[in-house]
Structure formats: structure tokens, C-alpha cells
PDB file of C-alpha atoms in Angstrom:
ATOM      1  CA  THR C  19     -72.872   1.744 -15.322  1.00 78.00           C
ATOM      2  CA  VAL C  20     -75.230   4.058 -13.422  1.00 87.00           C
ATOM      3  CA  PHE C  21     -73.981   2.956 -10.012  1.00 90.00           C
ATOM      4  CA  PHE C  22     -70.326   3.029 -11.083  1.00 87.00           C
ATOM      5  CA  ASN C  23     -70.790   6.617 -12.275  1.00 87.00           C
ATOM      6  CA  PHE C  24     -72.699   7.483  -9.099  1.00 88.00           C
ATOM      7  CA  THR C  25     -70.009   6.115  -6.779  1.00 88.00           C
ATOM      8  CA  MET C  26     -67.230   7.827  -8.731  1.00 87.00           C
ATOM      9  CA  ASP C  27     -69.057  11.167  -8.495  1.00 87.00           C
ATOM     10  CA  SER C  28     -69.560  10.598  -4.761  1.00 87.00           C
ATOM     11  CA  ILE C  29     -65.909   9.689  -4.219  1.00 84.00           C
ATOM     12  CA  MET C  30     -64.650  12.737  -6.084  1.00 85.00           C
ATOM     13  CA  SER C  31     -66.807  14.946  -3.860  1.00 85.00           C
ATOM     14  CA  VAL C  32     -66.501  13.248  -0.446  1.00 84.00           C
ATOM     15  CA  PHE C  33     -62.870  12.164  -0.780  1.00 83.00           C
ATOM     16  CA  PHE C  34     -61.356  15.007  -2.798  1.00 83.00           C
ATOM     17  CA  GLY C  35     -63.764  17.948  -2.620  1.00 82.00           C
ATOM     18  CA  GLU C  36     -63.969  17.999  -6.432  1.00 81.00           C
ATOM     19  CA  LYS C  37     -67.193  18.105  -8.412  1.00 82.00           C
ATOM     20  CA  SER C  38     -67.792  15.352 -10.968  1.00 81.00           C
ATOM     21  CA  ASN C  39     -70.936  14.702 -13.011  1.00 83.00           C
ATOM     22  CA  SER C  40     -70.380  11.344 -14.688  1.00 81.00           C
ATOM     23  CA  LEU C  41     -74.072  10.578 -14.155  1.00 80.00           C
ATOM     24  CA  LEU C  42     -74.956  13.498 -16.432  1.00 80.00           C
ATOM     25  CA  GLY C  43     -72.513  12.404 -19.113  1.00 78.00           C
ATOM     26  CA  GLU C  44     -69.639  14.744 -18.280  1.00 80.00           C
ATOM     27  CA  THR C  45     -66.209  13.185 -18.754  1.00 74.00           C
ATOM     28  CA  SER C  46     -63.933  12.783 -15.746  1.00 80.00           C
ATOM     29  CA  GLU C  47     -60.337  12.129 -16.768  1.00 87.00           C
ATOM     30  CA  TYR C  48     -59.614  10.333 -13.514  1.00 86.00           C
ATOM     31  CA  ALA C  49     -62.713   8.119 -13.758  1.00 85.00           C
ATOM     32  CA  ARG C  50     -62.057   7.278 -17.408  1.00 88.00           C
ATOM     33  CA  ALA C  51     -58.400   6.402 -16.744  1.00 92.00           C
ATOM     34  CA  TYR C  52     -59.376   4.295 -13.733  1.00 89.00           C
ATOM     35  CA  ASP C  53     -61.821   2.265 -15.848  1.00 89.00           C
ATOM     36  CA  VAL C  54     -59.224   1.811 -18.609  1.00 93.00           C
ATOM     37  CA  ALA C  55     -56.591   0.665 -16.100  1.00 93.00           C
ATOM     38  CA  HIS C  56     -58.996  -1.742 -14.406  1.00 89.00           C
ATOM     39  CA  ARG C  57     -60.106  -3.256 -17.716  1.00 91.00           C
ATOM     40  CA  ALA C  58     -56.560  -3.535 -19.121  1.00 93.00           C
ATOM     41  CA  LEU C  59     -55.177  -5.138 -15.961  1.00 90.00           C
ATOM     42  CA  THR C  60     -58.006  -7.691 -15.878  1.00 90.00           C
ATOM     43  CA  LYS C  61     -57.514  -8.544 -19.562  1.00 91.00           C
ATOM     44  CA  PHE C  62     -53.752  -8.846 -19.136  1.00 88.00           C
ATOM     45  CA  PHE C  63     -53.781 -11.259 -16.214  1.00 85.00           C
ATOM     46  CA  PHE C  64     -56.712 -13.446 -17.276  1.00 86.00           C
ATOM     47  CA  SER C  65     -55.658 -13.759 -20.916  1.00 84.00           C
ATOM     48  CA  LYS C  66     -52.014 -14.387 -19.967  1.00 80.00           C
ATOM     49  CA  MET C  67     -52.583 -16.987 -17.242  1.00 81.00           C
ATOM     50  CA  PRO C  68     -51.109 -19.876 -19.311  1.00 83.00           C
ATOM     51  CA  PHE C  69     -48.094 -17.711 -20.177  1.00 81.00           C
ATOM     52  CA  ASN C  70     -47.603 -16.673 -16.543  1.00 77.00           C
ATOM     53  CA  SER C  71     -47.759 -20.323 -15.476  1.00 81.00           C
ATOM     54  CA  MET C  72     -45.011 -21.131 -17.978  1.00 83.00           C
ATOM     55  CA  LEU C  73     -42.846 -18.410 -16.450  1.00 82.00           C
ATOM     56  CA  GLU C  74     -42.668 -20.358 -13.205  1.00 81.00           C
ATOM     57  CA  LEU C  75     -40.852 -23.167 -15.040  1.00 82.00           C
ATOM     58  CA  LEU C  76     -38.010 -20.930 -16.204  1.00 83.00           C
ATOM     59  CA  PRO C  77     -34.880 -20.536 -14.054  1.00 86.00           C
ATOM     60  CA  PHE C  78     -33.768 -17.286 -12.419  1.00 85.00           C
ATOM     61  CA  PRO C  79     -33.364 -14.575 -13.704  1.00 87.00           C
ATOM     62  CA  PHE C  80     -35.628 -15.431 -16.655  1.00 86.00           C
ATOM     63  CA  GLY C  81     -38.698 -16.900 -14.941  1.00 82.00           C
ATOM     64  CA  ASN C  82     -41.503 -15.794 -12.610  1.00 82.00           C
ATOM     65  CA  LEU C  83     -43.305 -12.472 -12.541  1.00 76.00           C
ATOM     66  CA  GLY C  84     -40.751  -9.690 -12.768  1.00 82.00           C
ATOM     67  CA  GLY C  85     -38.178 -11.918 -14.461  1.00 87.00           C
ATOM     68  CA  LEU C  86     -36.465 -10.946 -17.709  1.00 89.00           C
ATOM     69  CA  VAL C  87     -38.947 -12.756 -19.952  1.00 88.00           C
ATOM     70  CA  ASP C  88     -41.902 -11.143 -18.145  1.00 85.00           C
ATOM     71  CA  VAL C  89     -40.326  -7.668 -18.338  1.00 87.00           C
ATOM     72  CA  VAL C  90     -39.730  -7.946 -22.097  1.00 89.00           C
ATOM     73  CA  HIS C  91     -43.185  -9.416 -22.660  1.00 85.00           C
ATOM     74  CA  ARG C  92     -44.920  -6.557 -20.831  1.00 88.00           C
ATOM     75  CA  LYS C  93     -42.971  -3.991 -22.826  1.00 90.00           C
ATOM     76  CA  PHE C  94     -44.617  -5.199 -26.047  1.00 90.00           C
ATOM     77  CA  ASP C  95     -48.002  -6.388 -24.745  1.00 90.00           C
ATOM     78  CA  PRO C  96     -50.829  -3.995 -25.852  1.00 92.00           C
ATOM     79  CA  ASP C  97     -52.931  -4.575 -22.717  1.00 93.00           C
ATOM     80  CA  TRP C  98     -49.988  -3.794 -20.431  1.00 91.00           C
ATOM     81  CA  GLN C  99     -49.110  -0.704 -22.443  1.00 94.00           C
ATOM     82  CA  GLU C 100     -52.720   0.471 -22.212  1.00 95.00           C
ATOM     83  CA  LEU C 101     -52.478   0.006 -18.440  1.00 94.00           C
ATOM     84  CA  GLU C 102     -49.245   2.012 -18.293  1.00 95.00           C
ATOM     85  CA  GLY C 103     -50.848   4.850 -20.254  1.00 96.00           C
ATOM     86  CA  ALA C 104     -53.851   4.906 -17.914  1.00 95.00           C
ATOM     87  CA  LYS C 105     -51.549   4.921 -14.871  1.00 94.00           C
ATOM     88  CA  LYS C 106     -49.833   8.057 -16.179  1.00 95.00           C
ATOM     89  CA  VAL C 107     -53.197   9.790 -16.482  1.00 94.00           C
ATOM     90  CA  LEU C 108     -54.174   8.678 -12.960  1.00 93.00           C
ATOM     91  CA  ASP C 109     -50.903  10.022 -11.552  1.00 93.00           C
ATOM     92  CA  ARG C 110     -51.259  13.299 -13.428  1.00 93.00           C
ATOM     93  CA  GLU C 111     -54.870  13.835 -12.360  1.00 90.00           C
ATOM     94  CA  ALA C 112     -54.151  12.854  -8.744  1.00 91.00           C
ATOM     95  CA  LEU C 113     -51.244  15.286  -8.553  1.00 93.00           C
ATOM     96  CA  ARG C 114     -53.422  17.995 -10.111  1.00 91.00           C
ATOM     97  CA  ILE C 115     -56.071  17.480  -7.417  1.00 90.00           C
ATOM     98  CA  ILE C 116     -53.426  17.467  -4.683  1.00 92.00           C
ATOM     99  CA  GLU C 117     -51.702  20.584  -6.011  1.00 94.00           C
ATOM    100  CA  GLN C 118     -55.038  22.350  -6.256  1.00 92.00           C
ATOM    101  CA  SER C 119     -55.833  21.447  -2.642  1.00 92.00           C
ATOM    102  CA  TYR C 120     -52.320  22.375  -1.512  1.00 92.00           C
ATOM    103  CA  ASN C 121     -52.833  25.904  -2.866  1.00 93.00           C
ATOM    104  CA  ASP C 122     -56.420  26.243  -1.618  1.00 92.00           C
ATOM    105  CA  PRO C 123     -56.555  29.102   0.962  1.00 93.00           C
ATOM    106  CA  ASN C 124     -59.634  27.423   2.500  1.00 92.00           C
ATOM    107  CA  LEU C 125     -57.969  24.025   2.937  1.00 91.00           C
ATOM    108  CA  ALA C 126     -58.112  24.225   6.754  1.00 91.00           C
ATOM    109  CA  LYS C 127     -61.910  24.649   6.613  1.00 91.00           C
ATOM    110  CA  ARG C 128     -62.570  21.736   4.239  1.00 90.00           C
ATOM    111  CA  CYS C 129     -63.933  18.394   5.462  1.00 87.00           C
ATOM    112  CA  ASP C 130     -63.184  16.092   2.514  1.00 89.00           C
ATOM    113  CA  LEU C 131     -60.802  13.220   3.256  1.00 89.00           C
ATOM    114  CA  LEU C 132     -57.938  14.610   1.182  1.00 91.00           C
ATOM    115  CA  ALA C 133     -58.095  17.900   3.104  1.00 92.00           C
ATOM    116  CA  LEU C 134     -58.155  16.042   6.424  1.00 92.00           C
ATOM    117  CA  TYR C 135     -55.002  14.211   5.398  1.00 92.00           C
ATOM    118  CA  MET C 136     -53.304  17.383   4.204  1.00 93.00           C
ATOM    119  CA  ASN C 137     -54.161  19.198   7.433  1.00 93.00           C
ATOM    120  CA  ASP C 138     -52.551  16.473   9.531  1.00 94.00           C
ATOM    121  CA  PRO C 139     -49.390  17.874  11.205  1.00 93.00           C
ATOM    122  CA  ASP C 140     -47.297  14.789  10.399  1.00 93.00           C
ATOM    123  CA  ILE C 141     -48.158  14.965   6.709  1.00 92.00           C
ATOM    124  CA  LYS C 142     -47.702  18.750   6.571  1.00 90.00           C
ATOM    125  CA  ALA C 143     -44.199  18.231   7.962  1.00 93.00           C
ATOM    126  CA  MET C 144     -43.184  16.041   5.009  1.00 94.00           C
ATOM    127  CA  PRO C 145     -41.105  17.471   2.139  1.00 94.00           C
ATOM    128  CA  LYS C 146     -43.468  18.534  -0.634  1.00 93.00           C
ATOM    129  CA  ASP C 147     -42.427  15.846  -3.142  1.00 93.00           C
ATOM    130  CA  GLN C 148     -42.719  13.110  -0.530  1.00 95.00           C
ATOM    131  CA  MET C 149     -46.095  14.431   0.626  1.00 94.00           C
ATOM    132  CA  PHE C 150     -47.464  14.549  -2.912  1.00 94.00           C
ATOM    133  CA  ALA C 151     -46.268  10.999  -3.688  1.00 94.00           C
ATOM    134  CA  TYR C 152     -47.798   9.703  -0.450  1.00 94.00           C
ATOM    135  CA  LEU C 153     -51.114  11.453  -1.087  1.00 93.00           C
ATOM    136  CA  ARG C 154     -51.160  10.307  -4.747  1.00 92.00           C
ATOM    137  CA  ASP C 155     -51.007   6.676  -3.604  1.00 92.00           C
ATOM    138  CA  THR C 156     -53.530   7.347  -0.842  1.00 89.00           C
ATOM    139  CA  VAL C 157     -55.935   8.861  -3.374  1.00 84.00           C
ATOM    140  CA  LEU C 158     -55.767   5.706  -5.499  1.00 88.00           C
ATOM    141  CA  ASN C 159     -56.312   3.512  -2.428  1.00 88.00           C
ATOM    142  CA  PHE C 160     -59.432   5.526  -1.614  1.00 84.00           C
ATOM    143  CA  VAL C 161     -60.858   4.859  -5.072  1.00 86.00           C
ATOM    144  CA  ILE C 162     -59.938   1.156  -5.102  1.00 85.00           C
ATOM    145  CA  ALA C 163     -61.499   0.660  -1.670  1.00 84.00           C
ATOM    146  CA  GLY C 164     -64.681   2.634  -2.235  1.00 83.00           C
ATOM    147  CA  ARG C 165     -65.655   2.809  -5.894  1.00 86.00           C
ATOM    148  CA  ASP C 166     -66.271  -0.695  -7.273  1.00 87.00           C
ATOM    149  CA  THR C 167     -67.193  -2.217  -3.905  1.00 90.00           C
ATOM    150  CA  THR C 168     -69.940   0.334  -3.268  1.00 91.00           C
ATOM    151  CA  ALA C 169     -71.250   0.172  -6.842  1.00 92.00           C
ATOM    152  CA  CYS C 170     -71.446  -3.638  -6.744  1.00 93.00           C
ATOM    153  CA  THR C 171     -73.211  -3.582  -3.376  1.00 94.00           C
ATOM    154  CA  LEU C 172     -75.792  -1.088  -4.645  1.00 94.00           C
ATOM    155  CA  THR C 173     -76.326  -3.189  -7.764  1.00 95.00           C
ATOM    156  CA  TRP C 174     -77.034  -6.325  -5.727  1.00 95.00           C
ATOM    157  CA  MET C 175     -79.280  -4.380  -3.338  1.00 95.00           C
ATOM    158  CA  PHE C 176     -81.472  -3.263  -6.217  1.00 95.00           C
ATOM    159  CA  TYR C 177     -81.395  -6.768  -7.699  1.00 96.00           C
ATOM    160  CA  ILE C 178     -82.811  -8.078  -4.409  1.00 96.00           C
ATOM    161  CA  LEU C 179     -85.493  -5.379  -4.438  1.00 96.00           C
ATOM    162  CA  CYS C 180     -86.444  -6.133  -8.056  1.00 95.00           C
ATOM    163  CA  THR C 181     -86.752  -9.863  -7.387  1.00 96.00           C
ATOM    164  CA  HIS C 182     -88.666  -9.433  -4.112  1.00 96.00           C
ATOM    165  CA  PRO C 183     -91.478  -6.909  -4.734  1.00 95.00           C
ATOM    166  CA  GLU C 184     -92.987  -7.471  -1.283  1.00 96.00           C
ATOM    167  CA  LEU C 185     -89.667  -6.459   0.289  1.00 95.00           C
ATOM    168  CA  GLN C 186     -89.466  -3.471  -2.018  1.00 96.00           C
ATOM    169  CA  ALA C 187     -92.857  -2.316  -0.753  1.00 96.00           C
ATOM    170  CA  GLU C 188     -91.743  -2.658   2.889  1.00 96.00           C
ATOM    171  CA  ILE C 189     -88.501  -0.733   2.306  1.00 96.00           C
ATOM    172  CA  GLN C 190     -90.359   1.975   0.384  1.00 95.00           C
ATOM    173  CA  ALA C 191     -92.871   2.376   3.209  1.00 96.00           C
ATOM    174  CA  GLU C 192     -90.076   2.648   5.796  1.00 96.00           C
ATOM    175  CA  VAL C 193     -88.170   5.223   3.737  1.00 95.00           C
ATOM    176  CA  ASP C 194     -91.296   7.305   3.106  1.00 94.00           C
ATOM    177  CA  GLU C 195     -92.122   7.314   6.822  1.00 94.00           C
ATOM    178  CA  LYS C 196     -88.697   7.697   8.404  1.00 94.00           C
ATOM    179  CA  LEU C 197     -86.832   9.716   5.741  1.00 93.00           C
ATOM    180  CA  PRO C 198     -89.191  12.463   4.538  1.00 91.00           C
ATOM    181  CA  LYS C 199     -87.933  14.675   1.722  1.00 88.00           C
ATOM    182  CA  SER C 200     -88.251  17.718   3.966  1.00 88.00           C
ATOM    183  CA  GLU C 201     -85.437  16.483   6.245  1.00 88.00           C
ATOM    184  CA  PRO C 202     -81.784  16.326   5.157  1.00 89.00           C
ATOM    185  CA  LEU C 203     -80.116  12.916   5.336  1.00 88.00           C
ATOM    186  CA  GLY C 204     -77.645  12.481   8.181  1.00 87.00           C
ATOM    187  CA  VAL C 205     -76.045   9.968  10.508  1.00 87.00           C
ATOM    188  CA  LYS C 206     -78.938  10.154  12.956  1.00 90.00           C
ATOM    189  CA  ASN C 207     -81.873   9.503  10.619  1.00 90.00           C
ATOM    190  CA  LEU C 208     -79.930   6.869   8.654  1.00 92.00           C
ATOM    191  CA  ALA C 209     -79.057   4.949  11.833  1.00 94.00           C
ATOM    192  CA  HIS C 210     -80.096   1.325  12.237  1.00 93.00           C
ATOM    193  CA  SER C 211     -82.540   2.263  14.988  1.00 93.00           C
ATOM    194  CA  ASN C 212     -84.440   4.534  12.587  1.00 94.00           C
ATOM    195  CA  VAL C 213     -84.412   2.444   9.374  1.00 95.00           C
ATOM    196  CA  PRO C 214     -83.799  -1.188  10.465  1.00 95.00           C
ATOM    197  CA  LYS C 215     -85.235  -2.750   7.295  1.00 96.00           C
ATOM    198  CA  LEU C 216     -82.998  -0.660   5.060  1.00 95.00           C
ATOM    199  CA  HIS C 217     -79.985  -1.715   7.117  1.00 95.00           C
ATOM    200  CA  ALA C 218     -81.104  -5.353   6.978  1.00 96.00           C
ATOM    201  CA  LEU C 219     -81.275  -5.123   3.182  1.00 96.00           C
ATOM    202  CA  LEU C 220     -77.728  -3.747   3.032  1.00 95.00           C
ATOM    203  CA  TYR C 221     -76.305  -6.397   5.361  1.00 95.00           C
ATOM    204  CA  GLU C 222     -78.080  -9.204   3.530  1.00 95.00           C
ATOM    205  CA  ALA C 223     -76.759  -7.969   0.171  1.00 96.00           C
ATOM    206  CA  LEU C 224     -73.238  -7.951   1.624  1.00 95.00           C
ATOM    207  CA  ARG C 225     -73.740 -11.443   3.071  1.00 95.00           C
ATOM    208  CA  LEU C 226     -75.131 -13.000  -0.096  1.00 95.00           C
ATOM    209  CA  TYR C 227     -73.068 -11.076  -2.654  1.00 95.00           C
ATOM    210  CA  PRO C 228     -69.876  -9.787  -0.976  1.00 93.00           C
ATOM    211  CA  PRO C 229     -68.047  -7.325  -3.281  1.00 89.00           C
ATOM    212  CA  VAL C 230     -64.707  -8.671  -1.990  1.00 85.00           C
ATOM    213  CA  PRO C 231     -65.367 -12.383  -1.351  1.00 82.00           C
ATOM    214  CA  SER C 232     -61.714 -13.115  -0.609  1.00 80.00           C
ATOM    215  CA  ASP C 233     -58.643 -11.061   0.215  1.00 79.00           C
ATOM    216  CA  GLU C 234     -55.503 -13.124   0.455  1.00 79.00           C
ATOM    217  CA  LYS C 235     -52.569 -12.003   2.580  1.00 81.00           C
ATOM    218  CA  LEU C 236     -49.077 -13.472   2.740  1.00 81.00           C
ATOM    219  CA  CYS C 237     -46.500 -13.093   5.506  1.00 83.00           C
ATOM    220  CA  MET C 238     -43.274 -11.514   4.335  1.00 85.00           C
ATOM    221  CA  GLU C 239     -41.444 -13.104   7.288  1.00 88.00           C
ATOM    222  CA  ASP C 240     -42.101 -15.504  10.178  1.00 89.00           C
ATOM    223  CA  ASP C 241     -44.671 -14.260  12.677  1.00 84.00           C
ATOM    224  CA  GLU C 242     -46.522 -15.453  15.760  1.00 85.00           C
ATOM    225  CA  LEU C 243     -50.256 -15.119  16.401  1.00 81.00           C
ATOM    226  CA  PRO C 244     -51.675 -13.583  18.466  1.00 76.00           C
TER     227      PRO C 244
END
């Protein structure tokens, strides 16, 4: 929970320029809705796997995901309805953040990712409704890509440290020497050349416990490689 709150707070700041203090117990509507949506979607698909398999046996237009039976079933399924409610909150909060940034007189000076997108000439040229819809989906992609993956990686990193005390001592010594509290953290002092053992720990955690062990892709039409 600590790392999930930490990564959500970091994402809200680095990606959107918005302060969030989930670590200190403050409620973030976006973070809460994201967790509800994630939990409801997982429950829906894993608990309904036998039902979804049965759908494949029904003829068109009744069978398969998106068929009539599936549409009616989702309308009355409590997990799916909980997901739909959370999605509305996510959309509302994302649009609030975007609107707030859109009206920010200092937008051009900001360095968060949302501001960088909004300052792009191609995106600024979009009609407002289209721009907001595009950025709303981009915001969600940011969170999906960076929140759970980073939290899981940090969790496994600390698991490795806890189960290998000799390694923990080596990493601690390197951090104390190369990253003194008097110096701000930056790209240069966090580079592999400066803290190789810390980087090795990160890479080994990703190798042993990848947060996304598989990511299937399907071709929508015939293609040739390369």
C-alpha cells in the first residue's frame, strides 16, 4: 500500500503538476477511483471466466464479448456497474485537471508531462472538446503505464534487500557515499556510472520479477515483418 500511494503521489506531481498526499492519508479522488476500477475489473473477468467461455459457444449476435447476452449481463452485474461508476469519476477528475491546466496562465512555464502535451502546437490546434478527450485518455495511459508497474518494482526491490542483508549493507554504503543528503538528486548523480550497485539491484528486480511479464499483441490485418 505504501508504494502504491507513493507512486500515485509521484505521478500526480510529475505527470499532472498536481499535489497529492496519499502517503499522509489524504484522499485523492482520482487515486481512489483508479483502485476501485482496477479491483472491479479484475473481479469481473476472473470470476466470470466460465461464463465468458460459454459466450463463445453462442451464435452471432448473442455470443462472444460484446454480444447481446454479454451486454445484458454487464448491465446487471454489480462488479461491472462498480467499474462504470469508477470510470465516471476518473473521467470527471481527469477533465478537471485538464481544464485547470488549460486555464493556468503559467502553463507555458510548467514542465509536467500534461503541460508539455498541452503546449505542443499540434495538440493546441485541436478543437477544445477533441483536445480534452485526447488528453483524458492520455492521462489514464500515463497512470496505467507508471503507477502499478513502478510500485510492484519497488516492492520487489525491497523484498530482495530484506532477504539479502549483505546486499542491503552494500547498497546502503554506496548510497551514503555517492548520494549525500546535502546534494539534490538528479540525472547525473543517479546515473549508472555513479551508483552501479543501485542500478544492478533495479535491473535484477525487473529480471526476476517483471511487473509486466507478458503483453500480448494481435494484428488487426495481414502484415509483413520486418
